[in-house]
PDB file of C-alpha atoms in Angstrom:
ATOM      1  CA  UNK A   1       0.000   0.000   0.000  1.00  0.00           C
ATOM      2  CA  UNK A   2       2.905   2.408   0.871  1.00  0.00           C
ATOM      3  CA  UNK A   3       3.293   1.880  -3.344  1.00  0.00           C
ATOM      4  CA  UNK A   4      -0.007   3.654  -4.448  1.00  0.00           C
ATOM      5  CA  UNK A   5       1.377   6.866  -5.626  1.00  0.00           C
ATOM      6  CA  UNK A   6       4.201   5.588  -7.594  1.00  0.00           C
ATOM      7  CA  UNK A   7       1.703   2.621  -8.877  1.00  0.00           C
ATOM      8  CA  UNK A   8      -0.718   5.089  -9.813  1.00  0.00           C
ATOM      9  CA  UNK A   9       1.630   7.546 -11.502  1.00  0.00           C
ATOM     10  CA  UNK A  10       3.018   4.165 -13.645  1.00  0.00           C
ATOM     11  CA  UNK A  11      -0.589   3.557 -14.439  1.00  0.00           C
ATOM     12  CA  UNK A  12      -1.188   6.881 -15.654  1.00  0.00           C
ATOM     13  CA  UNK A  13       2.121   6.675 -17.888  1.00  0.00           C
ATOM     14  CA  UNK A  14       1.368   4.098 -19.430  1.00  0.00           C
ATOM     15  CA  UNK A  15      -2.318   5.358 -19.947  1.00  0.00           C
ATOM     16  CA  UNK A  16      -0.880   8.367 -21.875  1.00  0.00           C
ATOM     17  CA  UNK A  17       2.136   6.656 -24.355  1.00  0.00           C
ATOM     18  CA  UNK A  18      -0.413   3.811 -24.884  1.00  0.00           C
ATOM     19  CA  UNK A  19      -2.977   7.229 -25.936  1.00  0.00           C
ATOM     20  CA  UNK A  20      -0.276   8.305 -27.824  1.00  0.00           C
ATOM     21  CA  UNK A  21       0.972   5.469 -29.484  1.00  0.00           C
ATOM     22  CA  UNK A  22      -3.084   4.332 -30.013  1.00  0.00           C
ATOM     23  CA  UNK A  23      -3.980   8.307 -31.424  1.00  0.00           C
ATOM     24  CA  UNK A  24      -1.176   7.989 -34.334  1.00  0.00           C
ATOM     25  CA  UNK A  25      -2.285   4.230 -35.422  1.00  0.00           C
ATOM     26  CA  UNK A  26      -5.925   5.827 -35.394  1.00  0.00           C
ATOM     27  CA  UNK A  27      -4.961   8.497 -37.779  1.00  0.00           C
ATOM     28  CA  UNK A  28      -2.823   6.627 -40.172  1.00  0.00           C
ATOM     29  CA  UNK A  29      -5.542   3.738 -40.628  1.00  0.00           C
ATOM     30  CA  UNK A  30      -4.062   0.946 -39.169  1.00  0.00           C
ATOM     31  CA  UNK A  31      -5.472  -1.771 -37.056  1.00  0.00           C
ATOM     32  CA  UNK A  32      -5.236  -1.810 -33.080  1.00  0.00           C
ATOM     33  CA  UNK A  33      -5.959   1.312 -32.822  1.00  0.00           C
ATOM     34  CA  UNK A  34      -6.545   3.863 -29.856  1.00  0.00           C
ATOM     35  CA  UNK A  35      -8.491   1.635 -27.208  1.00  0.00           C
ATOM     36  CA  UNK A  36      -6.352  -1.042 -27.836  1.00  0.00           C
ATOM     37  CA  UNK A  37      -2.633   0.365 -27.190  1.00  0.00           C
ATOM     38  CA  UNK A  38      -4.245   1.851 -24.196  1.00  0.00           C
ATOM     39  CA  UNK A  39      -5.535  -1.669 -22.871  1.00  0.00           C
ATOM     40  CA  UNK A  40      -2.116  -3.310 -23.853  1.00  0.00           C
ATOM     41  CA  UNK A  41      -0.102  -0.658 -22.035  1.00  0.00           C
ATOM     42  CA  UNK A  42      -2.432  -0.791 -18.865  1.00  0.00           C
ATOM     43  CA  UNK A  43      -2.570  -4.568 -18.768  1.00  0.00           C
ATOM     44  CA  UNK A  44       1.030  -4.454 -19.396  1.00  0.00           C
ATOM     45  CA  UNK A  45       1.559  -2.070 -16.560  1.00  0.00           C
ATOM     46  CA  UNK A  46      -0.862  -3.754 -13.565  1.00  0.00           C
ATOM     47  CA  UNK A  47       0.658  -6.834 -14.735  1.00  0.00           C
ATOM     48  CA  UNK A  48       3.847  -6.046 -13.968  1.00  0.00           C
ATOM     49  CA  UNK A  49       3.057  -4.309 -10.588  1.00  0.00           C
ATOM     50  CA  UNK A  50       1.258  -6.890  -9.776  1.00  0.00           C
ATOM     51  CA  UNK A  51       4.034  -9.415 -10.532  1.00  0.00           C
ATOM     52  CA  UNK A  52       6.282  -7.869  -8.051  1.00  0.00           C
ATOM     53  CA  UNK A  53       3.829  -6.850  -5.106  1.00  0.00           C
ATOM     54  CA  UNK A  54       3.115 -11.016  -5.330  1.00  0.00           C
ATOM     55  CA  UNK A  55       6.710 -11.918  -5.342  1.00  0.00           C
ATOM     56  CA  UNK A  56       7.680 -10.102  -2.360  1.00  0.00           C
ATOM     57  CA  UNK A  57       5.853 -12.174  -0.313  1.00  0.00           C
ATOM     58  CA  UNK A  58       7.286 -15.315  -2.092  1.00  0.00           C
ATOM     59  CA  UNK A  59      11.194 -16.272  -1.326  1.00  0.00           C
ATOM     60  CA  UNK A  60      13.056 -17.259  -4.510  1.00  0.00           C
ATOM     61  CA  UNK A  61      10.326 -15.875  -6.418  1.00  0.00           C
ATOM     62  CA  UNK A  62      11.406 -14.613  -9.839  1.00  0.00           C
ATOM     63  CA  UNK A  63       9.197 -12.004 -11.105  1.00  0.00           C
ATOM     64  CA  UNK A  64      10.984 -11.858 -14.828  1.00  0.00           C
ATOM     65  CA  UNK A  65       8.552 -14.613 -16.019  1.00  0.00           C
ATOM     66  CA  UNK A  66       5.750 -12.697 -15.871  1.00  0.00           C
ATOM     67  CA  UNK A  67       7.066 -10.197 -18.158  1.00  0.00           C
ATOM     68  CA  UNK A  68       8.638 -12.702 -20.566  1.00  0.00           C
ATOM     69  CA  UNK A  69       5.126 -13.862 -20.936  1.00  0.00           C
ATOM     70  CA  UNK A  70       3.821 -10.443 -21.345  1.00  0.00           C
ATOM     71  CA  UNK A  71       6.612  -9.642 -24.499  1.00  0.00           C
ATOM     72  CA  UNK A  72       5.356 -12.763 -26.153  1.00  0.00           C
ATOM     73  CA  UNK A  73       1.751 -11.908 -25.822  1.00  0.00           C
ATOM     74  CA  UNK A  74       2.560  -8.355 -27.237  1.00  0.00           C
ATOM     75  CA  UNK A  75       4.111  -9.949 -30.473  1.00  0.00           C
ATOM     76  CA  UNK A  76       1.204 -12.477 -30.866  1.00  0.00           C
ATOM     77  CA  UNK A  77      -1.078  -9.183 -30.866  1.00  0.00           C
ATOM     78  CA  UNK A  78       1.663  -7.698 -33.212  1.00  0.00           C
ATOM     79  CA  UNK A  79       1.432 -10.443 -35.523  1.00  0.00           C
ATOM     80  CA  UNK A  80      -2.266 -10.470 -35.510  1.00  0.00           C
ATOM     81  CA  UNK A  81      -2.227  -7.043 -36.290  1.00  0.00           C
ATOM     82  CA  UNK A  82      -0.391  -7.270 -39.416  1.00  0.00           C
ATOM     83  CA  UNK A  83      -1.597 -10.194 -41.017  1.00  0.00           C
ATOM     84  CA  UNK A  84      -4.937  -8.205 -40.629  1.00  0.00           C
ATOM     85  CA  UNK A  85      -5.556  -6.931 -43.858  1.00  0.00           C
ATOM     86  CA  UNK A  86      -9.190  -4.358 -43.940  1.00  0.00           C
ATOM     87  CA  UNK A  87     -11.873  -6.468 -42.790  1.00  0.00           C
ATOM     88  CA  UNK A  88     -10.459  -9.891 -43.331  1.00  0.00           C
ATOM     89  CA  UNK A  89      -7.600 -11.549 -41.623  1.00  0.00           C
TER      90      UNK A  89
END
């Protein structure tokens, strides 16, 4: 709990690149747009927090697996993203 203000401030970091990131897909035309590089960068985000408020509780815990797994979910969006092609996939 004594981590709210620097969790929150994360949060909100990652709220505004994923806005920015989201806001220049939007306006070229490309797919994953706006509300989803915001959700990705959130997720992302609380994941990670979350991975190491859980592993200081847990000795020998290694909290680099949860963000392994969070890199290769990113590039399976990725590659989802381009093979998208208009309406059809």
């Amino acid at each position: 709990m004594t981590q709210l203000m620097p969790d929150s401030l994360s949060l909100l970091i990652a709220l505004c690149l994923g806005a920015v990131i989201g806001l220049e897909r939007e306006l070229s035309d490309k797919a994953a747009g706006l509300r989803t590089n915001i959700l990705i960068c959130v997720g992302s985000c609380l994941f990670s927090i979350l991975s190491r408020e859980v592993a200081e509780g847990v000795p020998g815990a290694d909290i680099t697996r949860l963000a392994a797994q969070i890199i290769s979910g990113i590039g399976f969006l990725g590659a989802g993203a381009i093979m998208r092609e208009g309406e059809h996939v």
